[in-house]
mmCIF file of C-alpha atoms and ligand atoms in Angstrom:
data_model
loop_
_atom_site.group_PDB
_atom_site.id
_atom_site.type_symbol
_atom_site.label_atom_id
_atom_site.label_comp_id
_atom_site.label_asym_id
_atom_site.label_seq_id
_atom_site.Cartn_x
_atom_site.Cartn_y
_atom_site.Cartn_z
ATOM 1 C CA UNK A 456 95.644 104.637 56.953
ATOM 2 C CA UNK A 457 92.393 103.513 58.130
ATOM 3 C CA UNK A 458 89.211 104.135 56.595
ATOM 4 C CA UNK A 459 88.307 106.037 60.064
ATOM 5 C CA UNK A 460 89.302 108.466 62.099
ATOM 6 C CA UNK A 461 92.017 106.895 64.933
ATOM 7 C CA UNK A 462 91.144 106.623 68.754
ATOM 8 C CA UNK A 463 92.648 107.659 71.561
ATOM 9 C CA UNK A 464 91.336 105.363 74.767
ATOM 10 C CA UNK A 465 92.685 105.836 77.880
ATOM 11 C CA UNK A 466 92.543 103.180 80.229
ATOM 12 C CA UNK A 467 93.044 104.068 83.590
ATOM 13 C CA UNK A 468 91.754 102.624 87.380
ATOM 14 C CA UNK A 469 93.011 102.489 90.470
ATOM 15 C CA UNK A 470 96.769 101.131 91.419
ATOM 16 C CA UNK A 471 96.738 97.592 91.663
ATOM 17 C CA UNK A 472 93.643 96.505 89.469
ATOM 18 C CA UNK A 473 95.340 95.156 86.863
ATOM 19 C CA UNK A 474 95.595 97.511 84.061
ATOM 20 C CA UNK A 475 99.027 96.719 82.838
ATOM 21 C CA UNK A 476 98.872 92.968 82.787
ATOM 22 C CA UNK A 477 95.283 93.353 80.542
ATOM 23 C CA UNK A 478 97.315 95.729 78.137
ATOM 24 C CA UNK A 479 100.507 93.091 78.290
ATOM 25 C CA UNK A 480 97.738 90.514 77.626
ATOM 26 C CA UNK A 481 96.239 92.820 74.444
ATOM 27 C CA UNK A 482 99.889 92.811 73.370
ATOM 28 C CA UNK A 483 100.970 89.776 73.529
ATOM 29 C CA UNK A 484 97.797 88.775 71.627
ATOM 30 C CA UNK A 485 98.454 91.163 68.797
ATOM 31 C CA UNK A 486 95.696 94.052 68.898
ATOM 32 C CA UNK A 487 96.416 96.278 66.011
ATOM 33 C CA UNK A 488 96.898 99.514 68.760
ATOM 34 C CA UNK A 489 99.449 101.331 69.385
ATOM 35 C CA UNK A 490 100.494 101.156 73.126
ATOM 36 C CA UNK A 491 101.902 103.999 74.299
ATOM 37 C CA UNK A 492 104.656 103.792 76.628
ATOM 38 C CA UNK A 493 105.393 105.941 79.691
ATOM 39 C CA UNK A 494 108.233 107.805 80.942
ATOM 40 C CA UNK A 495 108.892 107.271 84.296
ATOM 41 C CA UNK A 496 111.375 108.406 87.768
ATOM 42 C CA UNK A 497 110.054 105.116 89.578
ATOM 43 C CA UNK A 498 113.091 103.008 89.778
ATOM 44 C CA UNK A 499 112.433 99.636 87.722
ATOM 45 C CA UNK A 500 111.321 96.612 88.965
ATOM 46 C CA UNK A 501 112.510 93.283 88.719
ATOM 47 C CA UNK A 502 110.958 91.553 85.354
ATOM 48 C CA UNK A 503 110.558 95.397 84.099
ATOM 49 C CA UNK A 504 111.915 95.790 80.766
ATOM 50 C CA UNK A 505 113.330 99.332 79.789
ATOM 51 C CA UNK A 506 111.608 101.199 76.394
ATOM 52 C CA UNK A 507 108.600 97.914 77.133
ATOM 53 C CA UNK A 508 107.179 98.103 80.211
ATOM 54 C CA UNK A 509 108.175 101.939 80.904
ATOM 55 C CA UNK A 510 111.046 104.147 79.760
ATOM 56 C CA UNK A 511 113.180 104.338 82.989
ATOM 57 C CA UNK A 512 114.555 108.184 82.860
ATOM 58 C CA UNK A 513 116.147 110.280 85.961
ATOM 59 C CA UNK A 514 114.405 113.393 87.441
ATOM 60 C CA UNK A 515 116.554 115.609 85.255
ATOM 61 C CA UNK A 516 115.918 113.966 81.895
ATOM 62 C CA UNK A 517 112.164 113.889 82.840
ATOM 63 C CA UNK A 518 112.086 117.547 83.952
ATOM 64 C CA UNK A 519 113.819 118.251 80.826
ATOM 65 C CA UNK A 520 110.874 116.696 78.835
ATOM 66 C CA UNK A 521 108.530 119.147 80.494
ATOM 67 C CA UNK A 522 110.175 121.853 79.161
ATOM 68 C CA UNK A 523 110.552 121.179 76.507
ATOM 69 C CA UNK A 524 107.032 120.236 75.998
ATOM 70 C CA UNK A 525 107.366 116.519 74.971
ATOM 71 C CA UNK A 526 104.960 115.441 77.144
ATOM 72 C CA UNK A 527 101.308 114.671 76.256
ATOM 73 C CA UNK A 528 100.401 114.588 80.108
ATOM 74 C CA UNK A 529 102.430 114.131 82.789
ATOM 75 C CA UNK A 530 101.974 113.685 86.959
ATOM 76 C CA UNK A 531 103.470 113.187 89.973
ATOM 77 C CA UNK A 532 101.808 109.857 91.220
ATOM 78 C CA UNK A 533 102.916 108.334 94.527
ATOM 79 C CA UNK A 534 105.977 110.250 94.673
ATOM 80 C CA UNK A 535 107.034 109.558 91.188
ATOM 81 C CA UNK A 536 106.947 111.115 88.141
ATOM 82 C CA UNK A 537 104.919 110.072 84.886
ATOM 83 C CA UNK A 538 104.569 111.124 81.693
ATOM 84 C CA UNK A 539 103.391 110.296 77.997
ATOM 85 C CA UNK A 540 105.656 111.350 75.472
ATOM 86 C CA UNK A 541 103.818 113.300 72.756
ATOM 87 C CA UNK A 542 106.020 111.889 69.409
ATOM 88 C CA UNK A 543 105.120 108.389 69.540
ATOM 89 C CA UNK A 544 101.511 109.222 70.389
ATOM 90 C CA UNK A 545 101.921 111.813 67.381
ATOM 91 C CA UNK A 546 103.184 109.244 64.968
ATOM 92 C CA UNK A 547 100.618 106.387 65.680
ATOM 93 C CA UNK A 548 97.372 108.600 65.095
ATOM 94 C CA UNK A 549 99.036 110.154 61.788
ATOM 95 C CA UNK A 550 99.526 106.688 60.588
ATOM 96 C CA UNK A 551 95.591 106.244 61.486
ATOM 97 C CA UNK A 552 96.711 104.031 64.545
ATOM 98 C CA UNK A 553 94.229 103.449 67.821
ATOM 99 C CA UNK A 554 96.249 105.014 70.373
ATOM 100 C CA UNK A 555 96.093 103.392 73.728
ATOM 101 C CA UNK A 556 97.360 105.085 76.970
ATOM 102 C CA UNK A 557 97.554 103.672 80.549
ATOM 103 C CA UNK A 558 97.357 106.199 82.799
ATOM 104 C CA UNK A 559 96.446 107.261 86.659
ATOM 105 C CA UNK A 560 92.890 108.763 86.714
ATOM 106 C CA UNK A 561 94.284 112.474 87.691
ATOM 107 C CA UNK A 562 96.176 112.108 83.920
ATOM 108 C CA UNK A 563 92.874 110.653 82.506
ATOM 109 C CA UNK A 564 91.326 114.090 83.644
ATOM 110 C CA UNK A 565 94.035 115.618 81.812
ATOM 111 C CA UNK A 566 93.725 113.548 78.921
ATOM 112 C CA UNK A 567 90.063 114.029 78.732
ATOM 113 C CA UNK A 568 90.415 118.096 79.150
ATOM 114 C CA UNK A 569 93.022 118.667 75.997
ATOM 115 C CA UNK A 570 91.469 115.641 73.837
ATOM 116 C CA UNK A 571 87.120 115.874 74.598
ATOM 117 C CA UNK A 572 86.830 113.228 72.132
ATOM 118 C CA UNK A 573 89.112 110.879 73.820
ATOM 119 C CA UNK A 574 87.480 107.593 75.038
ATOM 120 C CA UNK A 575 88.047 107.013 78.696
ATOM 121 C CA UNK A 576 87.867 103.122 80.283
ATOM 122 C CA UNK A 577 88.070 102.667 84.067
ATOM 123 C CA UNK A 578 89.233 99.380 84.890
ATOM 124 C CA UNK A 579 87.603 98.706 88.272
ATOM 125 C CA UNK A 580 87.987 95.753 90.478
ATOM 126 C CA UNK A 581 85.099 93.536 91.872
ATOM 127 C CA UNK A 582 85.526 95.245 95.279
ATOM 128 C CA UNK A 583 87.473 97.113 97.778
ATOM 129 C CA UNK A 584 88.831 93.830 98.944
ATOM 130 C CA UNK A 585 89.668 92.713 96.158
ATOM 131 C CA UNK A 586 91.996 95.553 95.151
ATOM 132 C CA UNK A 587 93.581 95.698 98.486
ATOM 133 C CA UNK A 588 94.449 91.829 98.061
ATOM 134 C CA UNK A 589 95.574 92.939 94.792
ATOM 135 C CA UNK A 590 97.555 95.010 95.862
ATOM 136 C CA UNK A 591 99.211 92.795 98.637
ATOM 137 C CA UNK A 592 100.176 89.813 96.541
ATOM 138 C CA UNK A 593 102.102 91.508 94.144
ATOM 139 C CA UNK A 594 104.733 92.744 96.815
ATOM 140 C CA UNK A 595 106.396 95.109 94.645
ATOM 141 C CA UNK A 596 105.802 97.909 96.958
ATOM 142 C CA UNK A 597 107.467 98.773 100.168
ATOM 143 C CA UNK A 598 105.669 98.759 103.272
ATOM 144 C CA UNK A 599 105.027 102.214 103.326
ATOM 145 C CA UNK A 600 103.949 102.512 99.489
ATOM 146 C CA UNK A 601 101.401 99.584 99.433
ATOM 147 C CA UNK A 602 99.646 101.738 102.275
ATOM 148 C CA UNK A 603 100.201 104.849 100.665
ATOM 149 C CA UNK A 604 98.086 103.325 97.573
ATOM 150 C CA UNK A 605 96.137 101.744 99.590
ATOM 151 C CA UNK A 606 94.621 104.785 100.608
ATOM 152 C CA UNK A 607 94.783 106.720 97.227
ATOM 153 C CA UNK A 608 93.192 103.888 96.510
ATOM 154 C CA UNK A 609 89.555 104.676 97.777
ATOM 155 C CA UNK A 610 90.032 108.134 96.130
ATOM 156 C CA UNK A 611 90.770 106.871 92.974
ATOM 157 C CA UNK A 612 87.336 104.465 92.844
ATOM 158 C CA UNK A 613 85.307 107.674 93.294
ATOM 159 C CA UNK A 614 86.344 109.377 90.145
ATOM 160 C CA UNK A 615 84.908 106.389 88.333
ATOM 161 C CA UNK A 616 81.388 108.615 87.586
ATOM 162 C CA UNK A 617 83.347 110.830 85.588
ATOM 163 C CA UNK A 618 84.408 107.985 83.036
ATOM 164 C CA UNK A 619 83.044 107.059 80.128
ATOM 165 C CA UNK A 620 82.902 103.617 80.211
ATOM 166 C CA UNK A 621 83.732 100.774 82.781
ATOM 167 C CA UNK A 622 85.424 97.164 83.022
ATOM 168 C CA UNK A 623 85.107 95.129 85.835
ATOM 169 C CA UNK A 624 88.203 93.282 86.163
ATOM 170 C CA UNK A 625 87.225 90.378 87.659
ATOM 171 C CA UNK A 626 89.344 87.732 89.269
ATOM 172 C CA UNK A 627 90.646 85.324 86.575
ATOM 173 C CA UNK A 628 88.104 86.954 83.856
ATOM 174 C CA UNK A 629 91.223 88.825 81.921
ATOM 175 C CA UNK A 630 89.517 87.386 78.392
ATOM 176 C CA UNK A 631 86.130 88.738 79.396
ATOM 177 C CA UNK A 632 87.661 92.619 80.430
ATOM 178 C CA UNK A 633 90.126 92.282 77.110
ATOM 179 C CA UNK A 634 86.826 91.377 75.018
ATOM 180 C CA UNK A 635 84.943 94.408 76.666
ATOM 181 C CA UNK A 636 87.919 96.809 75.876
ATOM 182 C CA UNK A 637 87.402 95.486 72.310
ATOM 183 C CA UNK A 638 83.795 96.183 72.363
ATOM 184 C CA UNK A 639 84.216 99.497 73.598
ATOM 185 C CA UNK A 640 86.752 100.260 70.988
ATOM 186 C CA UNK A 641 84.516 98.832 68.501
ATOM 187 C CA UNK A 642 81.489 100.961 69.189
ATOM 188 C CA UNK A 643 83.655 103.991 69.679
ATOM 189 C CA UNK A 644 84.459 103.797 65.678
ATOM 190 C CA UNK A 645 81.220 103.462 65.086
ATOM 191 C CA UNK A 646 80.168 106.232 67.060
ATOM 192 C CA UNK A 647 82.954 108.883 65.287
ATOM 193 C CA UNK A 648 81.949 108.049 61.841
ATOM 194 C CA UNK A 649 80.256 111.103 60.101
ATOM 195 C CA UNK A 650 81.455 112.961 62.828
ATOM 196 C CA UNK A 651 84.307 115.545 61.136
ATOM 197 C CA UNK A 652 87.161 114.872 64.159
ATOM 198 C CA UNK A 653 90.764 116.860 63.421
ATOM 199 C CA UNK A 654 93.520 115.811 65.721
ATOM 200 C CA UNK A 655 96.243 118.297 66.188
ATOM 201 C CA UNK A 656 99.319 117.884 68.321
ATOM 202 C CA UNK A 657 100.610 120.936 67.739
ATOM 203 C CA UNK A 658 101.630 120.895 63.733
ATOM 204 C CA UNK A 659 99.510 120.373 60.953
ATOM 205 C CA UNK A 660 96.089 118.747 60.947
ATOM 206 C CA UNK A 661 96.991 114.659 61.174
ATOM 207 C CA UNK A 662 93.881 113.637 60.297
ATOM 208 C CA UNK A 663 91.191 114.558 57.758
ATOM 209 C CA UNK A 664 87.065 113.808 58.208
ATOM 210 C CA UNK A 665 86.392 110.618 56.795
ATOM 211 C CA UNK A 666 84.709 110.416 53.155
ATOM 212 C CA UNK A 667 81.640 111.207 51.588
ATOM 213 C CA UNK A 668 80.062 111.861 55.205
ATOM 214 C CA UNK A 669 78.435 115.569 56.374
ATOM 215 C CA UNK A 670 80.771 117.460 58.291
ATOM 216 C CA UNK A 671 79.483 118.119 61.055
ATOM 217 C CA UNK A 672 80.393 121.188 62.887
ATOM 218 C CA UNK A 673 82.807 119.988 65.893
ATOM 219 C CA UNK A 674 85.398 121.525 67.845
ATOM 220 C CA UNK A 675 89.018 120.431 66.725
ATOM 221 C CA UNK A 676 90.864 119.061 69.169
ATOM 222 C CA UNK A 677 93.838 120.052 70.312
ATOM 223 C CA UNK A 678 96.336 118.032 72.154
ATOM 224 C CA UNK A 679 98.628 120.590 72.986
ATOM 225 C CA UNK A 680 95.884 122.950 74.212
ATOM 226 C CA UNK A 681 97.812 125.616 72.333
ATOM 227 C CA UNK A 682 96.679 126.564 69.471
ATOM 228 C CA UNK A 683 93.320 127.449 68.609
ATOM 229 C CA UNK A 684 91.643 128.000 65.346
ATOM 230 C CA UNK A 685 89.986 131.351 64.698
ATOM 231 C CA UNK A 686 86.328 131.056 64.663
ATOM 232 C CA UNK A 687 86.218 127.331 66.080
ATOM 233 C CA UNK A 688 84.609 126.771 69.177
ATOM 234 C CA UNK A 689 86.388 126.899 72.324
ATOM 235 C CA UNK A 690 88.444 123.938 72.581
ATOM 236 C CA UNK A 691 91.297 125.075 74.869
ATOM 237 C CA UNK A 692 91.645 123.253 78.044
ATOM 238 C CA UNK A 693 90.755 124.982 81.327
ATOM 239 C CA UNK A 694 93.588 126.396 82.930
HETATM 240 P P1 LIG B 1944 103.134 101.683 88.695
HETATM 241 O O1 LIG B 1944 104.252 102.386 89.385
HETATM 242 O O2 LIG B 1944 102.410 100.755 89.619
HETATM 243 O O3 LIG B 1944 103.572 101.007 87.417
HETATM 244 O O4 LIG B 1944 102.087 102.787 88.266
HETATM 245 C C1 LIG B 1944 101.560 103.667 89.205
HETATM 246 C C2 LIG B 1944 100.413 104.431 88.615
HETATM 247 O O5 LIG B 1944 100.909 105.322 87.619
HETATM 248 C C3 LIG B 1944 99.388 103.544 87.922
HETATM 249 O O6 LIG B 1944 98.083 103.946 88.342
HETATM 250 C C4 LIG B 1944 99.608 103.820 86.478
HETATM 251 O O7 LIG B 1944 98.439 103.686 85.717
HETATM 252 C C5 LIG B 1944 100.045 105.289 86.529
HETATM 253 N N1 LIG B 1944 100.703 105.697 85.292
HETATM 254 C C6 LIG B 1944 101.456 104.965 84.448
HETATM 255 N N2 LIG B 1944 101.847 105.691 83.403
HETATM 256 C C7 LIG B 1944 101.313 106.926 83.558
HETATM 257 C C8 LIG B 1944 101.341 108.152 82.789
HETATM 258 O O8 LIG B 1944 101.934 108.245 81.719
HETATM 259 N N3 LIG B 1944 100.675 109.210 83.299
HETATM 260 C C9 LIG B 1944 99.994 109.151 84.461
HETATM 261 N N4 LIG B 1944 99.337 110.235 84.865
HETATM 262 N N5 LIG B 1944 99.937 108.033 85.212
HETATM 263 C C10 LIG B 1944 100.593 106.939 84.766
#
């Protein structure tokens, strides 16, 4: 267990930027997170590897999940269905893992209304142009898709105000956006201690405040946006 309380960074950005080979990178390279890995309908792509890059599930197993409430957050984004399952995500932060999720920015909104204390990143590209080339060169789109994103696309860079920190993912500059990420997570530790942050997910408390610190008097958080302890202040997510 680490000496503080774990993170939960969500790292999100418009299709195309570049998100999943800077989390491949972090992998690959051995970051001490836990990587959370999505559900998904979207059939899988040629280099994909099942339970790695996503778990591959139909539309019946995945609407099955919903119900049965074994998704963190979940969305329908370009047509197909995406989800975090809560367990993993659940097991990492109780054994004081840094939980890191890759998500569309309508499921960082999500993220960021059941879990305030959740750190968001927006990966952004250099420009417009940039992402659209992006987007282009790595063909795995149909026609029709690649201009579908495309235009999400634009929508997408405009939530970027509502994040709480930035990377600019800049052409050949993966070390530079991975060393930022690290930053980021860095200060983010820094910032929690003394801060008394319970994660829930639903059972018991998973985490305790850190030692010999004032408690100070914050919300728990609640992942499920359930349950809510009596006398706390409001922490249930807006419905
Ligand atoms: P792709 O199909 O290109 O792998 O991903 C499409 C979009 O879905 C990307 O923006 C990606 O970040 C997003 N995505 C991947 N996993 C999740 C998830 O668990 N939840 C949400 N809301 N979006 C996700």
């Amino acid at each position: 267990m680490s000496s503080t309380t774990p993170l939960l960074i969500v790292v999100s950005g418009p299709s195309g930027v570049g998100k999943d080979a800077l989390l491949c990178q972090m992998k690959d390279l051995g970051y001490p997170y836990f990587f959370a890995v999505t559900a998904t309908t979207r059939p899988q792509r040629p280099g994909e590897t099942d339970g790695v890059d996503y778990h591959f599930i139909t539309e019946a197993k995945f609407t099955d999940m919903i119900e049965r409430g074994e998704l963190l957050e979940w969305a329908n984004v370009y047509g197909n269905l995406y989800g975090i399952p809560k367990k993993p995500v659940e097991q990492a932060l109780v054994e004081g893992k840094d939980v890191i999720v890759r998500i569309d920015v309508q499921g960082a909104a999500t993220i960021k209304r059941i879990a305030p204390h959740a750190s968001l990143i927006f990966v952004s590209p250099p420009s417009m142009e940039e992402l659209q080339r992006r987007l282009r060169e790595r063909k795995t789109e149909s026609p029709a898709d690649l201009e579908l994103r495309l235009k999400i696309a634009q929508r997408e860079m405009e939530t970027l105000p509502s994040f709480d920190y930035v990377v600019v993912s800049q052409k050949d500059g993966m070390d530079v956006a991975i060393s930022q990420i690290e930053a980021i997570i860095t200060a983010e530790k820094c910032r929690r201690r003394g801060l008394r942050f319970t994660v829930r997910l639903g059972g018991e408390p998973l985490n305790a405040e850190p030692w010999n610190l004032e408690p100070i008097d914050l919300p728990e958080v609640f992942l499920d946006g359930k349950e809510k302890i009596p006398g706390a202040a409001s922490n249930q997510p807006a419905q």
